[in-house]
Short mmCIF file of C-alpha atoms in Angstrom, two decimals:
data_model
loop_
_atom_site.label_atom_id
_atom_site.label_comp_id
_atom_site.label_asym_id
_atom_site.label_seq_id
_atom_site.Cartn_x
_atom_site.Cartn_y
_atom_site.Cartn_z
CA UNK T 1 13.96 0.55 -21.40
CA UNK T 2 16.09 3.18 -20.09
CA UNK T 3 15.20 3.25 -16.29
CA UNK T 4 16.98 6.23 -15.96
CA UNK T 5 14.33 8.19 -17.87
CA UNK T 6 11.47 6.23 -16.16
CA UNK T 7 12.04 6.94 -12.72
CA UNK T 8 12.29 10.64 -13.48
CA UNK T 9 9.43 10.56 -15.70
CA UNK T 10 7.50 8.96 -12.67
CA UNK T 11 8.52 11.65 -9.99
CA UNK T 12 7.47 14.26 -12.60
CA UNK T 13 4.07 12.39 -13.10
CA UNK T 14 3.35 12.61 -9.33
CA UNK T 15 0.42 14.32 -8.22
CA UNK T 16 1.97 15.47 -4.97
CA UNK T 17 5.63 14.75 -4.98
CA UNK T 18 7.84 15.36 -1.78
CA UNK T 19 10.12 18.37 -1.60
CA UNK T 20 13.15 16.93 -2.44
CA UNK T 21 15.80 17.52 -5.21
CA UNK T 22 14.40 15.45 -7.95
CA UNK T 23 17.57 14.87 -9.88
CA UNK T 24 19.13 13.40 -6.90
CA UNK T 25 16.25 11.26 -6.35
CA UNK T 26 15.79 9.96 -9.52
CA UNK T 27 19.54 9.17 -9.63
CA UNK T 28 19.39 7.45 -6.16
CA UNK T 29 16.64 5.35 -7.28
CA UNK T 30 18.45 4.26 -10.50
CA UNK T 31 21.59 3.37 -8.58
CA UNK T 32 19.61 1.15 -6.38
CA UNK T 33 17.81 -0.77 -9.05
CA UNK T 34 20.85 -1.26 -10.54
CA UNK T 35 23.02 -2.18 -7.20
CA UNK T 36 20.65 -4.51 -5.99
CA UNK T 37 20.98 -6.42 -9.92
CA UNK T 38 24.42 -6.37 -10.04
CA UNK T 39 24.79 -7.99 -6.31
CA UNK T 40 21.93 -10.51 -6.55
CA UNK T 41 24.55 -11.47 -9.93
CA UNK T 42 27.62 -10.96 -8.24
CA UNK T 43 26.69 -13.26 -5.31
CA UNK T 44 25.34 -15.86 -7.61
CA UNK T 45 28.68 -15.92 -9.95
CA UNK T 46 31.19 -15.79 -6.87
CA UNK T 47 28.79 -18.95 -5.90
CA UNK T 48 30.29 -20.97 -9.05
CA UNK T 49 33.52 -19.78 -8.82
CA UNK T 50 36.16 -22.56 -7.93
CA UNK T 51 37.52 -20.69 -4.71
CA UNK T 52 33.94 -20.11 -3.40
CA UNK T 53 35.38 -20.88 0.27
CA UNK T 54 37.26 -17.45 -0.19
CA UNK T 55 34.47 -15.29 -1.32
CA UNK T 56 32.02 -16.00 1.15
CA UNK T 57 32.15 -12.70 2.59
CA UNK T 58 31.41 -11.27 -0.60
CA UNK T 59 28.77 -13.23 -1.19
CA UNK T 60 27.25 -12.36 2.04
CA UNK T 61 27.77 -8.73 1.47
CA UNK T 62 26.42 -8.74 -1.68
CA UNK T 63 23.09 -10.64 -0.62
CA UNK T 64 22.93 -7.73 2.13
CA UNK T 65 23.40 -5.08 -0.37
CA UNK T 66 20.79 -5.96 -2.44
CA UNK T 67 18.11 -6.63 0.09
CA UNK T 68 19.10 -2.90 1.47
CA UNK T 69 19.00 -1.75 -1.89
CA UNK T 70 15.71 -3.00 -2.77
CA UNK T 71 14.22 -1.51 0.53
CA UNK T 72 15.74 2.18 0.03
CA UNK T 73 14.31 2.26 -3.74
CA UNK T 74 11.04 1.36 -2.50
CA UNK T 75 11.04 4.04 0.40
CA UNK T 76 12.76 6.73 -1.83
CA UNK T 77 9.99 5.84 -4.67
CA UNK T 78 7.04 6.80 -2.48
CA UNK T 79 6.44 10.50 -2.34
CA UNK T 80 3.33 10.37 -0.76
CA UNK T 81 3.23 11.60 2.99
CA UNK T 82 7.46 11.44 3.39
CA UNK T 83 8.58 10.89 6.46
CA UNK T 84 12.37 12.62 6.39
CA UNK T 85 13.56 10.66 9.53
CA UNK T 86 12.56 7.34 7.81
CA UNK T 87 14.04 8.17 4.41
CA UNK T 88 17.42 9.17 6.14
CA UNK T 89 17.88 6.28 8.30
CA UNK T 90 17.10 3.96 5.13
CA UNK T 91 19.53 5.81 3.23
CA UNK T 92 22.21 5.70 5.58
CA UNK T 93 22.14 2.11 6.24
CA UNK T 94 22.08 1.85 2.11
CA UNK T 95 25.37 3.83 2.04
CA UNK T 96 26.72 1.98 4.44
CA UNK T 97 25.89 -1.44 3.10
CA UNK T 98 27.30 0.02 -0.53
CA UNK T 99 30.33 0.96 1.30
CA UNK T 100 31.17 -2.50 2.73
CA UNK T 101 30.07 -4.13 -0.48
CA UNK T 102 32.00 -2.15 -2.87
CA UNK T 103 35.35 -2.43 -0.38
CA UNK T 104 34.95 -6.25 -0.52
CA UNK T 105 34.36 -6.64 -4.48
CA UNK T 106 37.23 -4.08 -4.95
CA UNK T 107 39.63 -6.71 -3.36
CA UNK T 108 38.90 -9.70 -5.68
CA UNK T 109 38.36 -6.92 -8.85
CA UNK T 110 41.68 -8.06 -10.46
CA UNK T 111 40.77 -11.68 -10.71
CA UNK T 112 36.86 -11.48 -10.93
CA UNK T 113 35.56 -9.18 -13.70
CA UNK T 114 31.89 -9.68 -11.98
CA UNK T 115 33.29 -8.21 -8.75
CA UNK T 116 35.00 -5.14 -10.56
CA UNK T 117 31.58 -4.15 -12.30
CA UNK T 118 29.68 -4.92 -8.82
CA UNK T 119 32.46 -2.87 -6.95
CA UNK T 120 32.03 0.22 -9.72
CA UNK T 121 28.25 0.01 -9.10
CA UNK T 122 28.17 -0.08 -5.63
CA UNK T 123 30.49 3.02 -5.26
CA UNK T 124 27.98 4.99 -7.48
CA UNK T 125 25.31 4.13 -5.46
CA UNK T 126 27.13 4.74 -2.39
CA UNK T 127 27.44 8.38 -4.02
CA UNK T 128 24.16 8.53 -4.80
CA UNK T 129 23.04 7.89 -1.01
CA UNK T 130 25.25 10.82 -0.08
CA UNK T 131 23.72 13.26 -2.34
CA UNK T 132 20.22 12.20 -1.42
CA UNK T 133 21.31 12.09 2.33
CA UNK T 134 22.73 15.92 1.78
CA UNK T 135 19.40 16.72 0.02
CA UNK T 136 17.34 15.66 3.13
CA UNK T 137 19.66 17.74 4.96
CA UNK Q 1 4.58 -23.73 12.05
CA UNK Q 2 6.28 -21.95 15.08
CA UNK Q 3 8.35 -19.37 13.60
CA UNK Q 4 9.78 -18.32 16.99
CA UNK Q 5 11.45 -21.61 17.53
CA UNK Q 6 12.33 -21.87 14.14
CA UNK Q 7 14.43 -19.01 14.04
CA UNK Q 8 16.10 -19.83 17.19
CA UNK Q 9 16.82 -23.64 15.80
CA UNK Q 10 18.18 -22.27 12.73
CA UNK Q 11 20.47 -19.90 15.02
CA UNK Q 12 21.47 -22.89 16.89
CA UNK Q 13 22.50 -25.33 13.72
CA UNK Q 14 24.80 -22.39 12.27
CA UNK Q 15 28.36 -23.73 11.70
CA UNK Q 16 29.96 -20.31 12.38
CA UNK Q 17 27.70 -18.10 14.07
CA UNK Q 18 27.95 -14.24 14.78
CA UNK Q 19 29.04 -13.14 18.42
CA UNK Q 20 25.95 -11.79 19.47
CA UNK Q 21 23.14 -12.40 22.15
CA UNK Q 22 20.99 -15.21 20.22
CA UNK Q 23 18.25 -14.53 22.16
CA UNK Q 24 17.77 -10.76 20.96
CA UNK Q 25 18.67 -11.89 17.54
CA UNK Q 26 15.93 -14.49 17.45
CA UNK Q 27 13.37 -12.33 18.91
CA UNK Q 28 14.11 -9.56 16.24
CA UNK Q 29 13.97 -11.75 13.21
CA UNK Q 30 10.60 -12.98 14.19
CA UNK Q 31 8.83 -9.56 14.83
CA UNK Q 32 10.51 -8.76 11.68
CA UNK Q 33 8.80 -11.70 10.26
CA UNK Q 34 5.76 -10.75 11.87
CA UNK Q 35 5.58 -6.76 11.32
CA UNK Q 36 6.35 -7.42 7.59
CA UNK Q 37 2.99 -9.58 7.45
CA UNK Q 38 1.14 -7.39 9.70
CA UNK Q 39 2.18 -4.10 7.45
CA UNK Q 40 1.37 -5.88 4.06
CA UNK Q 41 -1.86 -6.70 5.58
CA UNK Q 42 -2.97 -3.36 7.05
CA UNK Q 43 -1.84 -1.16 4.02
CA UNK Q 44 -4.39 -3.33 2.13
CA UNK Q 45 -7.00 -3.44 4.89
CA UNK Q 46 -6.53 0.47 4.72
CA UNK Q 47 -6.96 0.35 0.73
CA UNK Q 48 -10.44 -1.42 0.95
CA UNK Q 49 -11.62 0.97 3.78
CA UNK Q 50 -14.30 3.48 2.80
CA UNK Q 51 -12.19 6.51 3.87
CA UNK Q 52 -9.18 5.58 1.99
CA UNK Q 53 -8.58 9.09 1.42
CA UNK Q 54 -8.08 9.45 4.88
CA UNK Q 55 -5.68 6.68 5.53
CA UNK Q 56 -2.74 7.51 2.88
CA UNK Q 57 -0.31 8.13 5.58
CA UNK Q 58 -0.95 4.70 7.03
CA UNK Q 59 -0.88 2.71 3.88
CA UNK Q 60 2.39 4.77 2.77
CA UNK Q 61 3.79 4.10 6.31
CA UNK Q 62 3.03 0.06 6.32
CA UNK Q 63 4.59 -0.24 2.97
CA UNK Q 64 7.79 1.40 3.66
CA UNK Q 65 7.94 -0.32 6.93
CA UNK Q 66 7.02 -4.03 5.15
CA UNK Q 67 9.99 -3.06 3.04
CA UNK Q 68 12.40 -2.44 5.79
CA UNK Q 69 11.36 -5.20 7.97
CA UNK Q 70 12.10 -7.74 5.39
CA UNK Q 71 15.67 -6.35 4.51
CA UNK Q 72 16.40 -6.22 8.45
CA UNK Q 73 15.15 -9.74 8.88
CA UNK Q 74 17.66 -10.65 6.04
CA UNK Q 75 20.69 -8.82 7.33
CA UNK Q 76 20.07 -10.28 10.99
CA UNK Q 77 19.43 -13.83 9.74
CA UNK Q 78 23.04 -13.85 7.90
CA UNK Q 79 25.35 -15.33 10.44
CA UNK Q 80 28.25 -15.62 8.23
CA UNK Q 81 30.85 -12.98 8.10
CA UNK Q 82 28.65 -10.35 10.19
CA UNK Q 83 29.72 -6.63 10.06
CA UNK Q 84 28.31 -4.67 12.64
CA UNK Q 85 28.31 -1.29 11.20
CA UNK Q 86 25.83 -2.45 8.54
CA UNK Q 87 23.52 -4.37 10.88
CA UNK Q 88 23.43 -1.53 13.46
CA UNK Q 89 22.96 1.15 10.41
CA UNK Q 90 19.65 -1.53 9.27
CA UNK Q 91 18.40 -2.22 12.42
CA UNK Q 92 18.29 1.79 13.17
CA UNK Q 93 16.30 2.33 9.87
CA UNK Q 94 13.91 -0.70 11.33
CA UNK Q 95 13.35 1.00 14.43
CA UNK Q 96 12.65 4.14 13.15
CA UNK Q 97 10.33 2.65 10.33
CA UNK Q 98 8.53 0.77 13.26
CA UNK Q 99 8.19 3.57 15.41
CA UNK Q 100 6.90 5.64 12.78
CA UNK Q 101 4.22 3.56 11.50
CA UNK Q 102 3.01 2.23 15.10
CA UNK Q 103 2.60 5.66 15.51
CA UNK Q 104 0.29 6.57 12.58
CA UNK Q 105 -1.64 3.18 13.21
CA UNK Q 106 -2.10 4.18 17.00
CA UNK Q 107 -4.23 7.45 15.47
CA UNK Q 108 -6.62 4.61 13.93
CA UNK Q 109 -6.76 1.96 16.28
CA UNK Q 110 -10.03 2.68 17.66
CA UNK Q 111 -11.67 2.75 14.40
CA UNK Q 112 -9.59 0.01 12.62
CA UNK Q 113 -9.14 -3.39 14.37
CA UNK Q 114 -6.32 -3.63 11.90
CA UNK Q 115 -4.76 -0.74 12.66
CA UNK Q 116 -4.86 -1.74 16.63
CA UNK Q 117 -3.21 -5.17 15.47
CA UNK Q 118 -0.21 -3.84 13.17
CA UNK Q 119 0.48 -0.98 15.63
CA UNK Q 120 1.10 -3.73 18.55
CA UNK Q 121 3.12 -5.59 16.49
CA UNK Q 122 4.93 -2.30 15.11
CA UNK Q 123 6.01 -1.39 18.73
CA UNK Q 124 6.95 -5.28 19.46
CA UNK Q 125 9.28 -5.10 16.61
CA UNK Q 126 10.28 -1.43 17.41
CA UNK Q 127 11.45 -3.17 21.09
CA UNK Q 128 13.23 -5.99 19.36
CA UNK Q 129 15.29 -3.64 17.36
CA UNK Q 130 16.18 -1.38 20.60
CA UNK Q 131 17.14 -4.79 21.93
CA UNK Q 132 19.54 -5.90 19.34
CA UNK Q 133 20.95 -2.39 18.81
CA UNK Q 134 21.87 -2.79 22.59
CA UNK Q 135 23.51 -6.26 21.90
CA UNK Q 136 25.47 -4.87 18.85
CA UNK Q 137 27.01 -2.00 21.19
CA UNK C 1 4.29 -12.82 18.56
CA UNK C 2 2.22 -15.52 17.23
CA UNK C 3 2.20 -15.30 13.83
CA UNK C 4 -0.07 -17.95 13.06
CA UNK C 5 -2.45 -15.76 15.28
CA UNK C 6 -1.54 -12.39 13.53
CA UNK C 7 -2.20 -13.48 10.08
CA UNK C 8 -5.66 -15.02 10.54
CA UNK C 9 -6.85 -11.90 12.72
CA UNK C 10 -5.43 -9.76 10.17
CA UNK C 11 -7.62 -11.53 7.76
CA UNK C 12 -10.66 -11.23 10.04
CA UNK C 13 -10.17 -7.54 10.37
CA UNK C 14 -10.27 -7.41 6.77
CA UNK C 15 -13.24 -5.07 5.31
CA UNK C 16 -14.16 -6.81 2.56
CA UNK C 17 -12.02 -9.88 2.08
CA UNK C 18 -11.47 -12.44 -0.71
CA UNK C 19 -13.89 -14.78 -1.01
CA UNK C 20 -11.60 -18.12 -0.42
CA UNK C 21 -10.96 -20.51 2.56
CA UNK C 22 -9.69 -18.36 5.28
CA UNK C 23 -7.82 -21.12 7.10
CA UNK C 24 -6.06 -22.21 3.81
CA UNK C 25 -5.15 -18.80 3.40
CA UNK C 26 -3.65 -18.01 6.77
CA UNK C 27 -2.24 -21.22 6.86
CA UNK C 28 -0.20 -20.25 3.37
CA UNK C 29 0.70 -16.97 4.32
CA UNK C 30 2.26 -17.98 7.71
CA UNK C 31 4.21 -21.00 5.67
CA UNK C 32 5.78 -18.40 3.44
CA UNK C 33 6.76 -16.17 6.14
CA UNK C 34 8.34 -19.15 8.12
CA UNK C 35 9.73 -20.60 4.99
CA UNK C 36 11.31 -17.26 3.49
CA UNK C 37 13.13 -17.36 7.29
CA UNK C 38 14.64 -20.75 6.95
CA UNK C 39 15.58 -20.53 3.35
CA UNK C 40 17.40 -17.57 3.85
CA UNK C 41 19.00 -19.00 7.01
CA UNK C 42 19.87 -22.02 5.41
CA UNK C 43 21.53 -20.75 2.50
CA UNK C 44 23.78 -18.39 4.85
CA UNK C 45 24.79 -21.74 7.05
CA UNK C 46 25.71 -23.62 3.79
CA UNK C 47 27.90 -20.63 3.31
CA UNK C 48 29.77 -21.38 6.37
CA UNK C 49 29.95 -25.15 5.94
CA UNK C 50 33.91 -26.26 5.26
CA UNK C 51 32.26 -28.15 2.28
CA UNK C 52 30.55 -24.70 0.85
CA UNK C 53 31.78 -26.11 -2.77
CA UNK C 54 29.10 -29.31 -2.21
CA UNK C 55 26.38 -26.90 -1.22
CA UNK C 56 26.14 -24.71 -4.14
CA UNK C 57 22.80 -26.02 -5.49
CA UNK C 58 21.52 -25.80 -2.02
CA UNK C 59 22.55 -22.31 -1.45
CA UNK C 60 21.09 -21.35 -4.97
CA UNK C 61 17.22 -22.87 -4.47
CA UNK C 62 17.20 -21.46 -0.90
CA UNK C 63 17.76 -18.27 -2.30
CA UNK C 64 15.30 -18.69 -5.09
CA UNK C 65 12.92 -19.71 -2.49
CA UNK C 66 13.10 -17.41 -0.14
CA UNK C 67 12.41 -14.56 -2.73
CA UNK C 68 9.38 -16.64 -4.16
CA UNK C 69 7.87 -17.45 -0.75
CA UNK C 70 8.30 -13.54 0.15
CA UNK C 71 6.25 -12.73 -3.27
CA UNK C 72 3.89 -15.19 -2.72
CA UNK C 73 3.18 -14.08 1.06
CA UNK C 74 2.45 -10.51 -0.19
CA UNK C 75 0.18 -11.83 -2.84
CA UNK C 76 -1.99 -13.75 -0.58
CA UNK C 77 -2.05 -11.28 1.90
CA UNK C 78 -3.65 -9.00 -0.38
CA UNK C 79 -7.54 -9.41 -0.02
CA UNK C 80 -8.38 -6.11 -1.79
CA UNK C 81 -9.86 -6.80 -5.49
CA UNK C 82 -8.34 -10.64 -5.41
CA UNK C 83 -7.49 -11.79 -8.97
CA UNK C 84 -7.45 -15.64 -9.24
CA UNK C 85 -5.37 -16.15 -12.16
CA UNK C 86 -2.44 -14.00 -10.47
CA UNK C 87 -2.66 -15.79 -7.00
CA UNK C 88 -2.78 -19.25 -8.94
CA UNK C 89 0.17 -18.52 -10.94
CA UNK C 90 2.15 -17.09 -8.05
CA UNK C 91 1.20 -20.08 -5.96
CA UNK C 92 2.26 -22.40 -8.27
CA UNK C 93 5.76 -20.92 -8.70
CA UNK C 94 6.20 -21.36 -4.76
CA UNK C 95 4.87 -24.62 -4.66
CA UNK C 96 7.58 -25.43 -7.33
CA UNK C 97 10.18 -23.62 -5.66
CA UNK C 98 9.40 -25.11 -2.18
CA UNK C 99 9.20 -28.85 -3.80
CA UNK C 100 12.72 -28.20 -5.59
CA UNK C 101 14.41 -26.72 -2.47
CA UNK C 102 12.96 -29.47 -0.21
CA UNK C 103 14.49 -32.09 -2.53
CA UNK C 104 17.71 -30.61 -2.29
CA UNK C 105 17.58 -29.90 1.38
CA UNK C 106 16.68 -33.39 2.17
CA UNK C 107 19.88 -34.72 0.26
CA UNK C 108 21.90 -32.73 2.91
CA UNK C 109 19.59 -33.46 6.17
CA UNK C 110 21.86 -36.16 7.52
CA UNK C 111 24.98 -34.07 7.73
CA UNK C 112 23.74 -30.57 8.47
CA UNK C 113 20.74 -29.88 10.77
CA UNK C 114 20.03 -26.43 9.09
CA UNK C 115 19.30 -28.45 5.99
CA UNK C 116 16.82 -30.71 7.72
CA UNK C 117 14.92 -28.34 9.52
CA UNK C 118 14.68 -26.02 6.18
CA UNK C 119 13.28 -29.45 4.33
CA UNK C 120 10.80 -29.65 6.53
CA UNK C 121 9.66 -26.32 6.69
CA UNK C 122 9.85 -26.43 2.82
CA UNK C 123 7.66 -29.43 2.73
CA UNK C 124 4.98 -27.35 4.92
CA UNK C 125 5.08 -24.73 2.60
CA UNK C 126 4.74 -27.01 -0.56
CA UNK C 127 1.52 -28.70 1.29
CA UNK C 128 -0.04 -25.37 2.30
CA UNK C 129 0.47 -24.28 -1.33
CA UNK C 130 -1.53 -27.32 -2.46
CA UNK C 131 -4.09 -26.41 -0.20
CA UNK C 132 -4.31 -22.88 -1.40
CA UNK C 133 -4.39 -23.96 -5.32
CA UNK C 134 -7.40 -25.89 -4.35
CA UNK C 135 -9.22 -23.59 -2.65
CA UNK C 136 -8.60 -21.12 -5.74
CA UNK C 137 -9.87 -24.13 -7.87
CA UNK K 1 24.42 3.80 -14.99
CA UNK K 2 22.62 1.67 -17.44
CA UNK K 3 21.08 -1.46 -16.09
CA UNK K 4 20.56 -2.81 -19.94
CA UNK K 5 24.38 -3.20 -20.25
CA UNK K 6 24.96 -3.73 -16.75
CA UNK K 7 22.84 -7.23 -16.56
CA UNK K 8 24.17 -8.36 -20.14
CA UNK K 9 27.94 -7.40 -18.79
CA UNK K 10 27.30 -9.65 -15.58
CA UNK K 11 25.94 -12.54 -17.17
CA UNK K 12 29.22 -12.59 -19.62
CA UNK K 13 31.36 -12.39 -16.47
CA UNK K 14 29.60 -15.71 -14.97
CA UNK K 15 31.80 -18.57 -14.47
CA UNK K 16 29.35 -21.04 -15.42
CA UNK K 17 26.41 -19.38 -16.86
CA UNK K 18 22.98 -21.41 -17.46
CA UNK K 19 22.70 -22.69 -20.97
CA UNK K 20 19.83 -20.08 -21.94
CA UNK K 21 19.37 -17.01 -24.66
CA UNK K 22 21.77 -14.75 -23.14
CA UNK K 23 20.23 -11.50 -24.87
CA UNK K 24 16.14 -12.89 -23.80
CA UNK K 25 17.72 -12.98 -20.37
CA UNK K 26 18.96 -9.91 -19.82
CA UNK K 27 16.42 -8.36 -21.45
CA UNK K 28 14.06 -10.05 -19.20
CA UNK K 29 15.93 -9.11 -16.00
CA UNK K 30 16.07 -5.30 -17.03
CA UNK K 31 12.39 -5.07 -17.82
CA UNK K 32 11.60 -6.96 -14.66
CA UNK K 33 14.01 -4.32 -12.91
CA UNK K 34 12.16 -1.27 -14.40
CA UNK K 35 8.89 -2.77 -14.05
CA UNK K 36 9.29 -3.37 -10.31
CA UNK K 37 10.36 0.12 -10.03
CA UNK K 38 7.16 1.83 -12.21
CA UNK K 39 4.68 -0.23 -10.43
CA UNK K 40 6.20 1.07 -7.10
CA UNK K 41 5.82 4.36 -8.31
CA UNK K 42 2.68 4.13 -10.19
CA UNK K 43 0.68 2.42 -6.59
CA UNK K 44 1.93 5.87 -4.70
CA UNK K 45 1.02 7.99 -7.30
CA UNK K 46 -2.53 6.54 -7.28
CA UNK K 47 -2.60 6.71 -4.03
CA UNK K 48 -1.96 10.78 -3.69
CA UNK K 49 -4.82 10.95 -6.55
CA UNK K 50 -7.92 12.88 -5.38
CA UNK K 51 -9.95 9.59 -6.80
CA UNK K 52 -7.91 7.52 -5.22
CA UNK K 53 -10.90 5.37 -3.83
CA UNK K 54 -11.67 4.70 -7.66
CA UNK K 55 -7.64 3.21 -7.83
CA UNK K 56 -7.91 0.73 -5.73
CA UNK K 57 -7.74 -2.03 -8.04
CA UNK K 58 -4.55 -0.20 -9.86
CA UNK K 59 -2.89 0.21 -6.43
CA UNK K 60 -3.58 -3.39 -5.54
CA UNK K 61 -2.26 -4.82 -8.69
CA UNK K 62 0.66 -3.00 -9.13
CA UNK K 63 2.04 -3.57 -5.66
CA UNK K 64 1.47 -7.48 -6.55
CA UNK K 65 3.29 -6.72 -9.73
CA UNK K 66 6.42 -5.04 -8.25
CA UNK K 67 6.78 -8.00 -5.64
CA UNK K 68 6.61 -10.69 -8.55
CA UNK K 69 8.87 -8.62 -10.70
CA UNK K 70 11.48 -8.61 -8.07
CA UNK K 71 11.67 -12.16 -7.21
CA UNK K 72 11.49 -13.08 -11.11
CA UNK K 73 14.59 -10.48 -11.54
CA UNK K 74 16.28 -12.57 -8.75
CA UNK K 75 15.71 -16.35 -9.89
CA UNK K 76 16.72 -15.55 -13.19
CA UNK K 77 19.62 -13.23 -12.94
CA UNK K 78 20.95 -16.55 -10.97
CA UNK K 79 22.96 -18.93 -13.71
CA UNK K 80 24.26 -21.27 -11.02
CA UNK K 81 22.32 -24.69 -10.99
CA UNK K 82 19.73 -23.16 -12.83
CA UNK K 83 16.39 -25.13 -12.78
CA UNK K 84 14.02 -24.59 -15.40
CA UNK K 85 10.81 -25.93 -13.93
CA UNK K 86 11.42 -23.11 -11.54
CA UNK K 87 12.35 -20.23 -13.62
CA UNK K 88 9.18 -21.39 -15.96
CA UNK K 89 6.80 -21.38 -13.14
CA UNK K 90 7.96 -17.99 -11.79
CA UNK K 91 8.20 -16.37 -15.32
CA UNK K 92 4.78 -17.39 -15.82
CA UNK K 93 3.37 -15.62 -12.64
CA UNK K 94 5.31 -12.79 -13.77
CA UNK K 95 3.88 -12.61 -17.24
CA UNK K 96 0.07 -13.14 -15.55
CA UNK K 97 1.29 -10.41 -13.14
CA UNK K 98 2.37 -7.88 -15.61
CA UNK K 99 -0.56 -8.68 -18.40
CA UNK K 100 -3.00 -7.64 -15.29
CA UNK K 101 -1.37 -4.97 -14.21
CA UNK K 102 -0.95 -3.36 -17.69
CA UNK K 103 -4.74 -3.92 -18.59
CA UNK K 104 -5.48 -1.84 -15.45
CA UNK K 105 -3.41 0.90 -15.89
CA UNK K 106 -4.32 1.06 -19.67
CA UNK K 107 -7.77 2.17 -18.29
CA UNK K 108 -6.53 5.03 -16.75
CA UNK K 109 -4.10 5.96 -18.99
CA UNK K 110 -5.94 8.67 -20.38
CA UNK K 111 -6.32 10.45 -17.17
CA UNK K 112 -2.95 9.73 -15.52
CA UNK K 113 0.49 9.95 -17.09
CA UNK K 114 1.91 7.45 -14.29
CA UNK K 115 -0.52 4.87 -15.28
CA UNK K 116 0.31 5.19 -19.15
CA UNK K 117 3.98 5.16 -18.38
CA UNK K 118 3.20 2.17 -16.36
CA UNK K 119 1.16 0.30 -18.86
CA UNK K 120 3.70 0.42 -21.44
CA UNK K 121 6.40 -0.85 -18.88
CA UNK K 122 4.04 -3.87 -17.82
CA UNK K 123 3.47 -4.45 -21.69
CA UNK K 124 7.70 -4.89 -22.16
CA UNK K 125 7.86 -6.81 -19.26
CA UNK K 126 5.15 -8.86 -20.21
CA UNK K 127 6.94 -9.42 -23.66
CA UNK K 128 10.27 -10.04 -22.29
CA UNK K 129 8.92 -12.89 -20.26
CA UNK K 130 7.12 -14.64 -23.14
CA UNK K 131 10.46 -14.37 -24.94
CA UNK K 132 12.05 -16.30 -21.90
CA UNK K 133 9.30 -18.60 -21.62
CA UNK K 134 9.96 -19.37 -25.13
CA UNK K 135 13.55 -19.72 -24.66
CA UNK K 136 13.02 -22.25 -21.81
CA UNK K 137 11.09 -24.30 -23.77
#
């Protein structure tokens, strides 16, 4: 499995793709996939930490970010009858959510490797969202 | 089951709820729940119609709307460590998505009862999103 | 909004519905909708409780149950090209998940109203899954 | 981004992981991630094909498979307070869903590259589910 290749290949195989920068799109779909995964895992790892009470905000933001990334992945993956306003609004929400989650995870990165990994992934997804928003215009 | 009561009761039972108009919040959670359901069903009914080729846009928008409503339901249901910017961005995307889906379904409402029901539900959810956005400020 | 009516109405409006007991189906879709909602809310309320460390299992099972209920709701809502094996497997997973979550929440029902409400909802969904499994045969 | 590494790294970083073969687990999480993505894309590409009416079953099974893979990814990613019965039931549903979707997509693989890619991905996910089921015992 190599999701990076898979998403790009699926976009290439579409009979009627949206007129959008395909590299930016494939990258954002892949980062959303990865970010949903890292956020689900980070929330669960937080929950098992001794100081779980200090990680409430991290858990909440990770859960939100996973949900928002999943929705964004689906909206961006669909090429048929693309609607720019909808894509723009959902990707904006995703950028917001990744930024908030990254900031929170960064505050725990020195103590928890899962927060360090998750913060990095959220920042990558945030950047990929910005690039897609630029492509949407 | 009466989800309208359930969502409100769950908000009342939360030990540390967000400072947001609880009626607007419960209503929006319930409309997102119902709207995701009607959109999944409408996309599937479209798919079984003889003129499925003319319903591509309806199917795509219903699928998007279901995904966006599910994410919004989850973000709004979480009261712990509420972040206004994130809620605002996701509810805005939801309002956008409900408006686009309602408009499309309304165009088929005379021919398909499932589109008529779904359009009505999307409009209710769009209004509930607007009310929550006003409450968030 | 009255989701109970909505799900039934959408099933009635489908041009080519699956040959399955429609009342059992509509009830299970509605219970899955409500159960996903109560589980997301209960996990979040647990997280805000002072003794969050004693509620780890409850949070984890509520999050799983919400995810499984959402998937089950979608699989059951789709009537086009119904596949009995797939529906049976997913509804079985949902019954399992509701039973596990109900049992855990029942253990906290005396101390937390959100656990009491969620346990009741999980039991209703578990029963609705059993009824659909009987209908599938 | 390399989700294969990410999932493994997140499992390694968990403070209290489930006692399950970590390689089988990470592989299944990654295949579920990739499979949800390919199924969402394949359903959407089907929808844009001229002969969409002949692809109804493919669309339906792809949508189901995406939903089931997402739920399975989340259940398997969570290590805290692992419940074997729940994991087993959900992974079984996922294996069922991947097998059904693979079989359908294989029937269109000669005509549609997106179906060929999706069929391959579903088979990989089906195998990964089998390996996890063996690990669960």
